[in-house]
Amino acid sequence: MTTARGLFPRWQKRLLLASALGLGLTGMGQMPIFSRYYIADLPGLAWLGDFRVTAALHLALAAVLLFVLGAMATAYLGAGRGRPMLTGPGKWRVALYAAIAATGLVRVLQNGAAPPLGPGAVRYLDWGHLALAMGLLAFALGWGRQAATQPAALTTDGKPGKEWG
C-alpha cells in the first residue's frame, strides 16, 4: 500500500508551496497595488511595481506549478489501486488548483492571436481567477494542515479495495 508521504516527495510539496506563494505575490503585481501603496518604493522591491517583470515571473511560476501538479497527478494515478484515497480537503485542493489552472490557461489563450472570449467576459475571467486564488488562500489558512489523503481501503485478503466504485 502506498502512502501519501511516499507518493509525494517533500521537495514536490515545498516546490508547490513556493510556486503558489510566488504566484500570489506576482498575481497581486498584475494589479497596481505595489506602486499605488508605495511598496515598490522600498529598497529592493522596485521590481514589484514593474508589470512586465511580474507578468513574466507569474507565467514562469505558473509553468512550475503546472509541472509539479502534473507530476503529483501522474504519481497519484500511477499508484494504481493501492493509491491513497482523497479526503474532503484533498478533493477541495484538487478542485481549487484545477479551476485556478483552467482560468489561468484561458487567460493565457486570451492574450494569443485568437482570443476565445469577448472583451466583456475577460473582466469576469480575471475576477474568477482572483476569487479562486483567494479561495485557495482561505482554504489553506483554514484547512491547509488537514491530510489530503488517507490510506486506501483494504479487503479481507489484504489487497486494496475498490475505493472508486
GROMACS .gro file of N, CA, C and O in nm, residues 31-153:
model
  492
   31MET      N    1  -0.197   4.375  -1.060
   31MET     CA    2  -0.279   4.491  -1.026
   31MET      C    3  -0.181   4.598  -0.977
   31MET      O    4  -0.075   4.566  -0.926
   32PRO      N    5  -0.214   4.724  -0.988
   32PRO     CA    6  -0.115   4.826  -0.948
   32PRO      C    7  -0.106   4.848  -0.796
   32PRO      O    8  -0.088   4.959  -0.750
   33ILE      N    9  -0.116   4.741  -0.721
   33ILE     CA   10  -0.117   4.754  -0.575
   33ILE      C   11   0.016   4.801  -0.521
   33ILE      O   12   0.023   4.890  -0.436
   34PHE      N   13   0.125   4.742  -0.570
   34PHE     CA   14   0.256   4.771  -0.511
   34PHE      C   15   0.301   4.914  -0.538
   34PHE      O   16   0.364   4.976  -0.454
   35SER      N   17   0.270   4.968  -0.654
   35SER     CA   18   0.305   5.107  -0.683
   35SER      C   19   0.210   5.203  -0.612
   35SER      O   20   0.253   5.305  -0.560
   36ARG      N   21   0.083   5.168  -0.611
   36ARG     CA   22  -0.017   5.256  -0.552
   36ARG      C   23   0.007   5.277  -0.403
   36ARG      O   24  -0.011   5.387  -0.351
   37TYR      N   25   0.048   5.173  -0.334
   37TYR     CA   26   0.068   5.183  -0.190
   37TYR      C   27   0.215   5.194  -0.152
   37TYR      O   28   0.253   5.166  -0.039
   38TYR      N   29   0.298   5.235  -0.248
   38TYR     CA   30   0.439   5.268  -0.226
   38TYR      C   31   0.523   5.150  -0.175
   38TYR      O   32   0.629   5.170  -0.119
   39ILE      N   33   0.477   5.028  -0.196
   39ILE     CA   34   0.557   4.911  -0.158
   39ILE      C   35   0.675   4.898  -0.253
   39ILE      O   36   0.786   4.862  -0.212
   40ALA      N   37   0.654   4.932  -0.380
   40ALA     CA   38   0.761   4.924  -0.479
   40ALA      C   39   0.869   5.030  -0.455
   40ALA      O   40   0.978   5.021  -0.511
   41ASP      N   41   0.842   5.127  -0.371
   41ASP     CA   42   0.942   5.230  -0.339
   41ASP      C   43   1.040   5.183  -0.232
   41ASP      O   44   1.143   5.248  -0.210
   42LEU      N   45   1.010   5.073  -0.165
   42LEU     CA   46   1.101   5.020  -0.065
   42LEU      C   47   1.225   4.963  -0.133
   42LEU      O   48   1.215   4.907  -0.243
   43PRO      N   49   1.342   4.978  -0.070
   43PRO     CA   50   1.465   4.927  -0.133
   43PRO      C   51   1.455   4.777  -0.164
   43PRO      O   52   1.416   4.697  -0.080
   44GLY      N   53   1.488   4.741  -0.289
   44GLY     CA   54   1.488   4.602  -0.332
   44GLY      C   55   1.355   4.552  -0.382
   44GLY      O   56   1.345   4.439  -0.431
   45LEU      N   57   1.249   4.630  -0.372
   45LEU     CA   58   1.117   4.585  -0.414
   45LEU      C   59   1.063   4.661  -0.536
   45LEU      O   60   0.945   4.650  -0.569
   46ALA      N   61   1.148   4.735  -0.604
   46ALA     CA   62   1.103   4.811  -0.721
   46ALA      C   63   1.050   4.719  -0.830
   46ALA      O   64   0.959   4.756  -0.906
   47TRP      N   65   1.101   4.597  -0.840
   47TRP     CA   66   1.056   4.503  -0.943
   47TRP      C   67   0.908   4.468  -0.926
   47TRP      O   68   0.843   4.430  -1.024
   48LEU      N   69   0.855   4.481  -0.804
   48LEU     CA   70   0.713   4.452  -0.783
   48LEU      C   71   0.622   4.553  -0.854
   48LEU      O   72   0.506   4.523  -0.882
   49GLY      N   73   0.673   4.671  -0.880
   49GLY     CA   74   0.594   4.773  -0.949
   49GLY      C   75   0.607   4.767  -1.100
   49GLY      O   76   0.540   4.842  -1.171
   50ASP      N   77   0.692   4.679  -1.153
   50ASP     CA   78   0.711   4.666  -1.297
   50ASP      C   79   0.622   4.554  -1.350
   50ASP      O   80   0.645   4.436  -1.324
   51PHE      N   81   0.520   4.592  -1.425
   51PHE     CA   82   0.422   4.495  -1.475
   51PHE      C   83   0.487   4.386  -1.558
   51PHE      O   84   0.451   4.269  -1.548
   52ARG      N   85   0.583   4.423  -1.644
   52ARG     CA   86   0.645   4.324  -1.732
   52ARG      C   87   0.721   4.218  -1.652
   52ARG      O   88   0.717   4.100  -1.686
   53VAL      N   89   0.789   4.261  -1.548
   53VAL     CA   90   0.865   4.166  -1.465
   53VAL      C   91   0.770   4.073  -1.391
   53VAL      O   92   0.789   3.950  -1.391
   54THR      N   93   0.667   4.129  -1.328
   54THR     CA   94   0.575   4.043  -1.253
   54THR      C   95   0.495   3.952  -1.345
   54THR      O   96   0.466   3.838  -1.309
   55ALA      N   97   0.463   4.000  -1.466
   55ALA     CA   98   0.390   3.915  -1.562
   55ALA      C   99   0.477   3.798  -1.607
   55ALA      O  100   0.430   3.684  -1.614
   56ALA      N  101   0.605   3.825  -1.636
   56ALA     CA  102   0.695   3.718  -1.679
   56ALA      C  103   0.717   3.617  -1.566
   56ALA      O  104   0.716   3.496  -1.588
   57LEU      N  105   0.736   3.667  -1.445
   57LEU     CA  106   0.753   3.577  -1.330
   57LEU      C  107   0.627   3.496  -1.305
   57LEU      O  108   0.634   3.379  -1.268
   58HIS      N  109   0.511   3.558  -1.321
   58HIS     CA  110   0.384   3.489  -1.300
   58HIS      C  111   0.372   3.372  -1.398
   58HIS      O  112   0.332   3.261  -1.358
   59LEU      N  113   0.406   3.395  -1.523
   59LEU     CA  114   0.399   3.287  -1.623
   59LEU      C  115   0.501   3.178  -1.593
   59LEU      O  116   0.470   3.059  -1.606
   60ALA      N  117   0.622   3.216  -1.554
   60ALA     CA  118   0.725   3.116  -1.522
   60ALA      C  119   0.683   3.033  -1.401
   60ALA      O  120   0.698   2.909  -1.400
   61LEU      N  121   0.632   3.098  -1.298
   61LEU     CA  122   0.589   3.025  -1.178
   61LEU      C  123   0.467   2.938  -1.208
   61LEU      O  124   0.452   2.831  -1.150
   62ALA      N  125   0.381   2.983  -1.299
   62ALA     CA  126   0.266   2.902  -1.338
   62ALA      C  127   0.313   2.775  -1.407
   62ALA      O  128   0.256   2.666  -1.385
   63ALA      N  129   0.417   2.786  -1.488
   63ALA     CA  130   0.472   2.666  -1.554
   63ALA      C  131   0.528   2.570  -1.450
   63ALA      O  132   0.509   2.448  -1.460
   64VAL      N  133   0.597   2.622  -1.349
   64VAL     CA  134   0.649   2.538  -1.241
   64VAL      C  135   0.535   2.470  -1.167
   64VAL      O  136   0.538   2.350  -1.139
   65LEU      N  137   0.432   2.548  -1.134
   65LEU     CA  138   0.317   2.493  -1.062
   65LEU      C  139   0.249   2.383  -1.143
   65LEU      O  140   0.218   2.277  -1.089
   66LEU      N  141   0.228   2.407  -1.271
   66LEU     CA  142   0.165   2.305  -1.355
   66LEU      C  143   0.251   2.181  -1.367
   66LEU      O  144   0.199   2.069  -1.369
   67PHE      N  145   0.383   2.198  -1.373
   67PHE     CA  146   0.473   2.083  -1.377
   67PHE      C  147   0.460   2.000  -1.249
   67PHE      O  148   0.447   1.878  -1.254
   68VAL      N  149   0.463   2.067  -1.134
   68VAL     CA  150   0.454   1.995  -1.007
   68VAL      C  151   0.317   1.928  -0.993
   68VAL      O  152   0.308   1.812  -0.951
   69LEU      N  153   0.210   1.999  -1.027
   69LEU     CA  154   0.077   1.939  -1.018
   69LEU      C  155   0.064   1.821  -1.114
   69LEU      O  156   0.004   1.719  -1.080
   70GLY      N  157   0.122   1.833  -1.232
   70GLY     CA  158   0.120   1.722  -1.327
   70GLY      C  159   0.198   1.602  -1.275
   70GLY      O  160   0.155   1.487  -1.289
   71ALA      N  161   0.314   1.628  -1.214
   71ALA     CA  162   0.393   1.519  -1.157
   71ALA      C  163   0.319   1.451  -1.043
   71ALA      O  164   0.321   1.328  -1.030
   72MET      N  165   0.252   1.531  -0.961
   72MET     CA  166   0.176   1.475  -0.849
   72MET      C  167   0.057   1.393  -0.900
   72MET      O  168   0.029   1.285  -0.849
   73ALA      N  169  -0.012   1.445  -1.000
   73ALA     CA  170  -0.127   1.372  -1.056
   73ALA      C  171  -0.082   1.242  -1.121
   73ALA      O  172  -0.147   1.138  -1.106
   74THR      N  173   0.031   1.246  -1.190
   74THR     CA  174   0.084   1.126  -1.253
   74THR      C  175   0.122   1.021  -1.149
   74THR      O  176   0.092   0.903  -1.164
   75ALA      N  177   0.188   1.065  -1.042
   75ALA     CA  178   0.227   0.972  -0.936
   75ALA      C  179   0.103   0.914  -0.868
   75ALA      O  180   0.097   0.795  -0.838
   76TYR      N  181   0.002   0.999  -0.846
   76TYR     CA  182  -0.120   0.954  -0.780
   76TYR      C  183  -0.194   0.852  -0.865
   76TYR      O  184  -0.233   0.745  -0.818
   77LEU      N  185  -0.214   0.885  -0.992
   77LEU     CA  186  -0.288   0.794  -1.080
   77LEU      C  187  -0.206   0.670  -1.112
   77LEU      O  188  -0.261   0.562  -1.131
   78GLY      N  189  -0.073   0.685  -1.118
   78GLY     CA  190   0.013   0.573  -1.149
   78GLY      C  191   0.028   0.474  -1.035
   78GLY      O  192   0.076   0.362  -1.054
   79ALA      N  193  -0.014   0.513  -0.915
   79ALA     CA  194  -0.003   0.423  -0.800
   79ALA      C  195  -0.104   0.309  -0.807
   79ALA      O  196  -0.097   0.215  -0.729
   80GLY      N  197  -0.197   0.318  -0.898
   80GLY     CA  198  -0.293   0.210  -0.918
   80GLY      C  199  -0.394   0.199  -0.806
   80GLY      O  200  -0.427   0.296  -0.739
   81ARG      N  201  -0.438   0.077  -0.785
   81ARG     CA  202  -0.544   0.054  -0.686
   81ARG      C  203  -0.496   0.072  -0.543
   81ARG      O  204  -0.575   0.086  -0.452
   82GLY      N  205  -0.365   0.071  -0.521
   82GLY     CA  206  -0.312   0.089  -0.387
   82GLY      C  207  -0.292   0.234  -0.348
   82GLY      O  208  -0.242   0.263  -0.241
   83ARG      N  209  -0.333   0.325  -0.437
   83ARG     CA  210  -0.314   0.467  -0.406
   83ARG      C  211  -0.404   0.509  -0.290
   83ARG      O  212  -0.512   0.453  -0.269
   84PRO      N  213  -0.361   0.609  -0.216
   84PRO     CA  214  -0.443   0.657  -0.105
   84PRO      C  215  -0.571   0.725  -0.158
   84PRO      O  216  -0.573   0.776  -0.269
   85MET      N  217  -0.674   0.724  -0.076
   85MET     CA  218  -0.800   0.787  -0.113
   85MET      C  219  -0.793   0.936  -0.078
   85MET      O  220  -0.731   0.974   0.021
   86LEU      N  221  -0.859   1.018  -0.158
   86LEU     CA  222  -0.866   1.159  -0.128
   86LEU      C  223  -0.967   1.183  -0.016
   86LEU      O  224  -1.077   1.127  -0.018
   87THR      N  225  -0.930   1.269   0.077
   87THR     CA  226  -1.024   1.310   0.181
   87THR      C  227  -1.103   1.430   0.129
   87THR      O  228  -1.079   1.478   0.018
   88GLY      N  229  -1.194   1.481   0.209
   88GLY     CA  230  -1.269   1.601   0.170
   88GLY      C  231  -1.178   1.718   0.139
   88GLY      O  232  -1.190   1.781   0.033
   89PRO      N  233  -1.083   1.752   0.229
   89PRO     CA  234  -0.991   1.861   0.197
   89PRO      C  235  -0.905   1.833   0.074
   89PRO      O  236  -0.872   1.924  -0.001
   90GLY      N  237  -0.871   1.707   0.051
   90GLY     CA  238  -0.794   1.671  -0.068
   90GLY      C  239  -0.872   1.697  -0.195
   90GLY      O  240  -0.818   1.746  -0.295
   91LYS      N  241  -1.000   1.665  -0.194
   91LYS     CA  242  -1.085   1.691  -0.311
   91LYS      C  243  -1.099   1.841  -0.336
   91LYS      O  244  -1.100   1.885  -0.451
   92TRP      N  245  -1.110   1.919  -0.228
   92TRP     CA  246  -1.118   2.064  -0.243
   92TRP      C  247  -0.989   2.120  -0.302
   92TRP      O  248  -0.991   2.210  -0.386
   93ARG      N  249  -0.874   2.068  -0.257
   93ARG     CA  250  -0.745   2.112  -0.313
   93ARG      C  251  -0.739   2.085  -0.462
   93ARG      O  252  -0.700   2.172  -0.541
   94VAL      N  253  -0.776   1.963  -0.501
   94VAL     CA  254  -0.772   1.927  -0.642
   94VAL      C  255  -0.864   2.020  -0.722
   94VAL      O  256  -0.827   2.072  -0.828
   95ALA      N  257  -0.985   2.043  -0.672
   95ALA     CA  258  -1.082   2.128  -0.742
   95ALA      C  259  -1.033   2.272  -0.754
   95ALA      O  260  -1.042   2.333  -0.862
   96LEU      N  261  -0.979   2.326  -0.646
   96LEU     CA  262  -0.932   2.465  -0.649
   96LEU      C  263  -0.812   2.481  -0.743
   96LEU      O  264  -0.809   2.574  -0.825
   97TYR      N  265  -0.714   2.392  -0.733
   97TYR     CA  266  -0.598   2.402  -0.822
   97TYR      C  267  -0.640   2.384  -0.968
   97TYR      O  268  -0.589   2.453  -1.056
   98ALA      N  269  -0.731   2.291  -0.995
   98ALA     CA  270  -0.776   2.269  -1.133
   98ALA      C  271  -0.849   2.392  -1.187
   98ALA      O  272  -0.826   2.433  -1.302
   99ALA      N  273  -0.935   2.453  -1.106
   99ALA     CA  274  -1.009   2.570  -1.151
   99ALA      C  275  -0.916   2.690  -1.171
   99ALA      O  276  -0.931   2.766  -1.269
  100ILE      N  277  -0.819   2.708  -1.082
  100ILE     CA  278  -0.723   2.817  -1.098
  100ILE      C  279  -0.640   2.796  -1.224
  100ILE      O  280  -0.617   2.889  -1.302
  101ALA      N  281  -0.596   2.673  -1.246
  101ALA     CA  282  -0.518   2.643  -1.366
  101ALA      C  283  -0.601   2.664  -1.492
  101ALA      O  284  -0.551   2.719  -1.591
  102ALA      N  285  -0.727   2.624  -1.489
  102ALA     CA  286  -0.813   2.640  -1.607
  102ALA      C  287  -0.837   2.787  -1.639
  102ALA      O  288  -0.825   2.829  -1.756
  103THR      N  289  -0.869   2.868  -1.538
  103THR     CA  290  -0.891   3.011  -1.565
  103THR      C  291  -0.762   3.079  -1.607
  103THR      O  292  -0.764   3.169  -1.692
  104GLY      N  293  -0.650   3.038  -1.550
  104GLY     CA  294  -0.521   3.095  -1.592
  104GLY      C  295  -0.488   3.058  -1.735
  104GLY      O  296  -0.438   3.141  -1.812
  105LEU      N  297  -0.516   2.934  -1.773
  105LEU     CA  298  -0.490   2.891  -1.910
  105LEU      C  299  -0.578   2.967  -2.010
  105LEU      O  300  -0.530   3.011  -2.115
  106VAL      N  301  -0.704   2.987  -1.975
  106VAL     CA  302  -0.792   3.064  -2.063
  106VAL      C  303  -0.742   3.207  -2.075
  106VAL      O  304  -0.745   3.268  -2.182
  107ARG      N  305  -0.689   3.262  -1.967
  107ARG     CA  306  -0.634   3.398  -1.969
  107ARG      C  307  -0.512   3.406  -2.060
  107ARG      O  308  -0.495   3.503  -2.134
  108VAL      N  309  -0.427   3.303  -2.057
  108VAL     CA  310  -0.311   3.300  -2.146
  108VAL      C  311  -0.358   3.291  -2.291
  108VAL      O  312  -0.307   3.361  -2.379
  109LEU      N  313  -0.457   3.205  -2.319
  109LEU     CA  314  -0.511   3.193  -2.454
  109LEU      C  315  -0.576   3.324  -2.499
  109LEU      O  316  -0.574   3.357  -2.618
  110GLN      N  317  -0.633   3.396  -2.405
  110GLN     CA  318  -0.697   3.524  -2.435
  110GLN      C  319  -0.596   3.624  -2.490
  110GLN      O  320  -0.631   3.710  -2.570
  111ASN      N  321  -0.471   3.613  -2.447
  111ASN     CA  322  -0.367   3.705  -2.494
  111ASN      C  323  -0.308   3.662  -2.628
  111ASN      O  324  -0.221   3.730  -2.681
  112GLY      N  325  -0.353   3.549  -2.682
  112GLY     CA  326  -0.300   3.499  -2.809
  112GLY      C  327  -0.367   3.562  -2.929
  112GLY      O  328  -0.440   3.661  -2.920
  113ALA      N  329  -0.342   3.501  -3.046
  113ALA     CA  330  -0.392   3.555  -3.173
  113ALA      C  331  -0.542   3.535  -3.190
  113ALA      O  332  -0.608   3.614  -3.257
  114ALA      N  333  -0.598   3.429  -3.130
  114ALA     CA  334  -0.741   3.401  -3.144
  114ALA      C  335  -0.804   3.391  -3.005
  114ALA      O  336  -0.824   3.281  -2.952
  115PRO      N  337  -0.837   3.504  -2.945
  115PRO     CA  338  -0.894   3.501  -2.810
  115PRO      C  339  -1.030   3.430  -2.807
  115PRO      O  340  -1.115   3.457  -2.891
  116PRO      N  341  -1.049   3.340  -2.711
  116PRO     CA  342  -1.174   3.265  -2.705
  116PRO      C  343  -1.291   3.343  -2.646
  116PRO      O  344  -1.405   3.304  -2.664
  117LEU      N  345  -1.264   3.452  -2.576
  117LEU     CA  346  -1.370   3.529  -2.510
  117LEU      C  347  -1.375   3.671  -2.562
  117LEU      O  348  -1.273   3.726  -2.606
  118GLY      N  349  -1.492   3.731  -2.553
  118GLY     CA  350  -1.508   3.870  -2.589
  118GLY      C  351  -1.449   3.962  -2.483
  118GLY      O  352  -1.419   3.918  -2.371
  119PRO      N  353  -1.435   4.090  -2.514
  119PRO     CA  354  -1.373   4.183  -2.419
  119PRO      C  355  -1.447   4.194  -2.286
  119PRO      O  356  -1.385   4.208  -2.181
  120GLY      N  357  -1.578   4.187  -2.288
  120GLY     CA  358  -1.654   4.198  -2.163
  120GLY      C  359  -1.636   4.079  -2.071
  120GLY      O  360  -1.638   4.092  -1.948
  121ALA      N  361  -1.616   3.962  -2.128
  121ALA     CA  362  -1.603   3.841  -2.047
  121ALA      C  363  -1.466   3.831  -1.979
  121ALA      O  364  -1.452   3.760  -1.880
  122VAL      N  365  -1.368   3.904  -2.029
  122VAL     CA  366  -1.234   3.898  -1.971
  122VAL      C  367  -1.235   3.949  -1.828
  122VAL      O  368  -1.166   3.896  -1.741
  123ARG      N  369  -1.315   4.050  -1.802
  123ARG     CA  370  -1.326   4.103  -1.666
  123ARG      C  371  -1.372   3.994  -1.570
  123ARG      O  372  -1.316   3.977  -1.462
  124TYR      N  373  -1.473   3.918  -1.609
  124TYR     CA  374  -1.524   3.811  -1.523
  124TYR      C  375  -1.425   3.695  -1.511
  124TYR      O  376  -1.417   3.632  -1.407
  125LEU      N  377  -1.351   3.671  -1.618
  125LEU     CA  378  -1.246   3.570  -1.613
  125LEU      C  379  -1.139   3.610  -1.511
  125LEU      O  380  -1.098   3.529  -1.428
  126ASP      N  381  -1.096   3.735  -1.517
  126ASP     CA  382  -0.996   3.784  -1.421
  126ASP      C  383  -1.049   3.780  -1.279
  126ASP      O  384  -0.979   3.739  -1.186
  127TRP      N  385  -1.172   3.823  -1.259
  127TRP     CA  386  -1.231   3.820  -1.126
  127TRP      C  387  -1.246   3.678  -1.075
  127TRP      O  388  -1.225   3.650  -0.957
  128GLY      N  389  -1.285   3.588  -1.165
  128GLY     CA  390  -1.297   3.447  -1.125
  128GLY      C  391  -1.163   3.388  -1.085
  128GLY      O  392  -1.153   3.315  -0.986
  129HIS      N  393  -1.059   3.420  -1.162
  129HIS     CA  394  -0.925   3.372  -1.130
  129HIS      C  395  -0.880   3.426  -0.994
  129HIS      O  396  -0.827   3.352  -0.910
  130LEU      N  397  -0.904   3.554  -0.972
  130LEU     CA  398  -0.869   3.616  -0.844
  130LEU      C  399  -0.951   3.556  -0.730
  130LEU      O  400  -0.897   3.526  -0.622
  131ALA      N  401  -1.079   3.536  -0.751
  131ALA     CA  402  -1.165   3.477  -0.646
  131ALA      C  403  -1.121   3.335  -0.612
  131ALA      O  404  -1.120   3.296  -0.495
  132LEU      N  405  -1.085   3.258  -0.713
  132LEU     CA  406  -1.038   3.122  -0.687
  132LEU      C  407  -0.905   3.123  -0.611
  132LEU      O  408  -0.884   3.042  -0.521
  133ALA      N  409  -0.816   3.216  -0.645
  133ALA     CA  410  -0.689   3.228  -0.573
  133ALA      C  411  -0.715   3.267  -0.427
  133ALA      O  412  -0.651   3.214  -0.336
  134MET      N  413  -0.807   3.359  -0.405
  134MET     CA  414  -0.842   3.397  -0.268
  134MET      C  415  -0.910   3.281  -0.195
  134MET      O  416  -0.890   3.261  -0.075
  135GLY      N  417  -0.988   3.202  -0.269
  135GLY     CA  418  -1.049   3.083  -0.211
  135GLY      C  419  -0.944   2.981  -0.169
  135GLY      O  420  -0.953   2.919  -0.064
  136LEU      N  421  -0.839   2.965  -0.252
  136LEU     CA  422  -0.729   2.875  -0.215
  136LEU      C  423  -0.657   2.927  -0.092
  136LEU      O  424  -0.621   2.848  -0.004
  137LEU      N  425  -0.637   3.058  -0.083
  137LEU     CA  426  -0.574   3.116   0.035
  137LEU      C  427  -0.659   3.092   0.159
  137LEU      O  428  -0.607   3.049   0.263
  138ALA      N  429  -0.789   3.116   0.150
  138ALA     CA  430  -0.878   3.092   0.264
  138ALA      C  431  -0.878   2.945   0.302
  138ALA      O  432  -0.874   2.910   0.421
  139PHE      N  433  -0.880   2.857   0.203
  139PHE     CA  434  -0.875   2.714   0.230
  139PHE      C  435  -0.746   2.677   0.300
  139PHE      O  436  -0.745   2.601   0.397
  140ALA      N  437  -0.634   2.730   0.250
  140ALA     CA  438  -0.503   2.697   0.309
  140ALA      C  439  -0.495   2.745   0.453
  140ALA      O  440  -0.439   2.676   0.539
  141LEU      N  441  -0.550   2.862   0.482
  141LEU     CA  442  -0.547   2.914   0.618
  141LEU      C  443  -0.639   2.836   0.711
  141LEU      O  444  -0.607   2.815   0.828
  142GLY      N  445  -0.752   2.790   0.658
  142GLY     CA  446  -0.850   2.721   0.742
  142GLY      C  447  -0.829   2.571   0.752
  142GLY      O  448  -0.840   2.513   0.860
  143TRP      N  449  -0.799   2.508   0.640
  143TRP     CA  450  -0.794   2.362   0.638
  143TRP      C  451  -0.665   2.307   0.575
  143TRP      O  452  -0.657   2.189   0.544
  144GLY      N  453  -0.567   2.393   0.554
  144GLY     CA  454  -0.446   2.354   0.483
  144GLY      C  455  -0.363   2.248   0.550
  144GLY      O  456  -0.288   2.177   0.485
  145ARG      N  457  -0.373   2.234   0.681
  145ARG     CA  458  -0.292   2.136   0.751
  145ARG      C  459  -0.360   1.999   0.761
  145ARG      O  460  -0.300   1.904   0.809
  146GLN      N  461  -0.484   1.990   0.718
  146GLN     CA  462  -0.554   1.862   0.721
  146GLN      C  463  -0.503   1.772   0.608
  146GLN      O  464  -0.468   1.820   0.501
  147ALA      N  465  -0.499   1.645   0.634
  147ALA     CA  466  -0.448   1.550   0.536
  147ALA      C  467  -0.534   1.549   0.410
  147ALA      O  468  -0.657   1.552   0.417
  148ALA      N  469  -0.467   1.543   0.295
  148ALA     CA  470  -0.538   1.537   0.167
  148ALA      C  471  -0.573   1.395   0.130
  148ALA      O  472  -0.661   1.372   0.048
  149THR      N  473  -0.503   1.299   0.190
  149THR     CA  474  -0.527   1.159   0.156
  149THR      C  475  -0.536   1.076   0.283
  149THR      O  476  -0.493   1.117   0.390
  150GLN      N  477  -0.593   0.960   0.266
  150GLN     CA  478  -0.597   0.860   0.374
  150GLN      C  479  -0.564   0.727   0.309
  150GLN      O  480  -0.581   0.710   0.189
  151PRO      N  481  -0.515   0.632   0.386
  151PRO     CA  482  -0.478   0.503   0.326
  151PRO      C  483  -0.596   0.441   0.252
  151PRO      O  484  -0.712   0.456   0.290
  152ALA      N  485  -0.563   0.369   0.145
  152ALA     CA  486  -0.666   0.302   0.066
  152ALA      C  487  -0.732   0.193   0.149
  152ALA      O  488  -0.671   0.131   0.235
  153ALA      N  489  -0.859   0.171   0.121
  153ALA     CA  490  -0.933   0.067   0.191
  153ALA      C  491  -0.879  -0.070   0.150
  153ALA      O  492  -0.846  -0.093   0.034
   0.00000   0.00000   0.00000
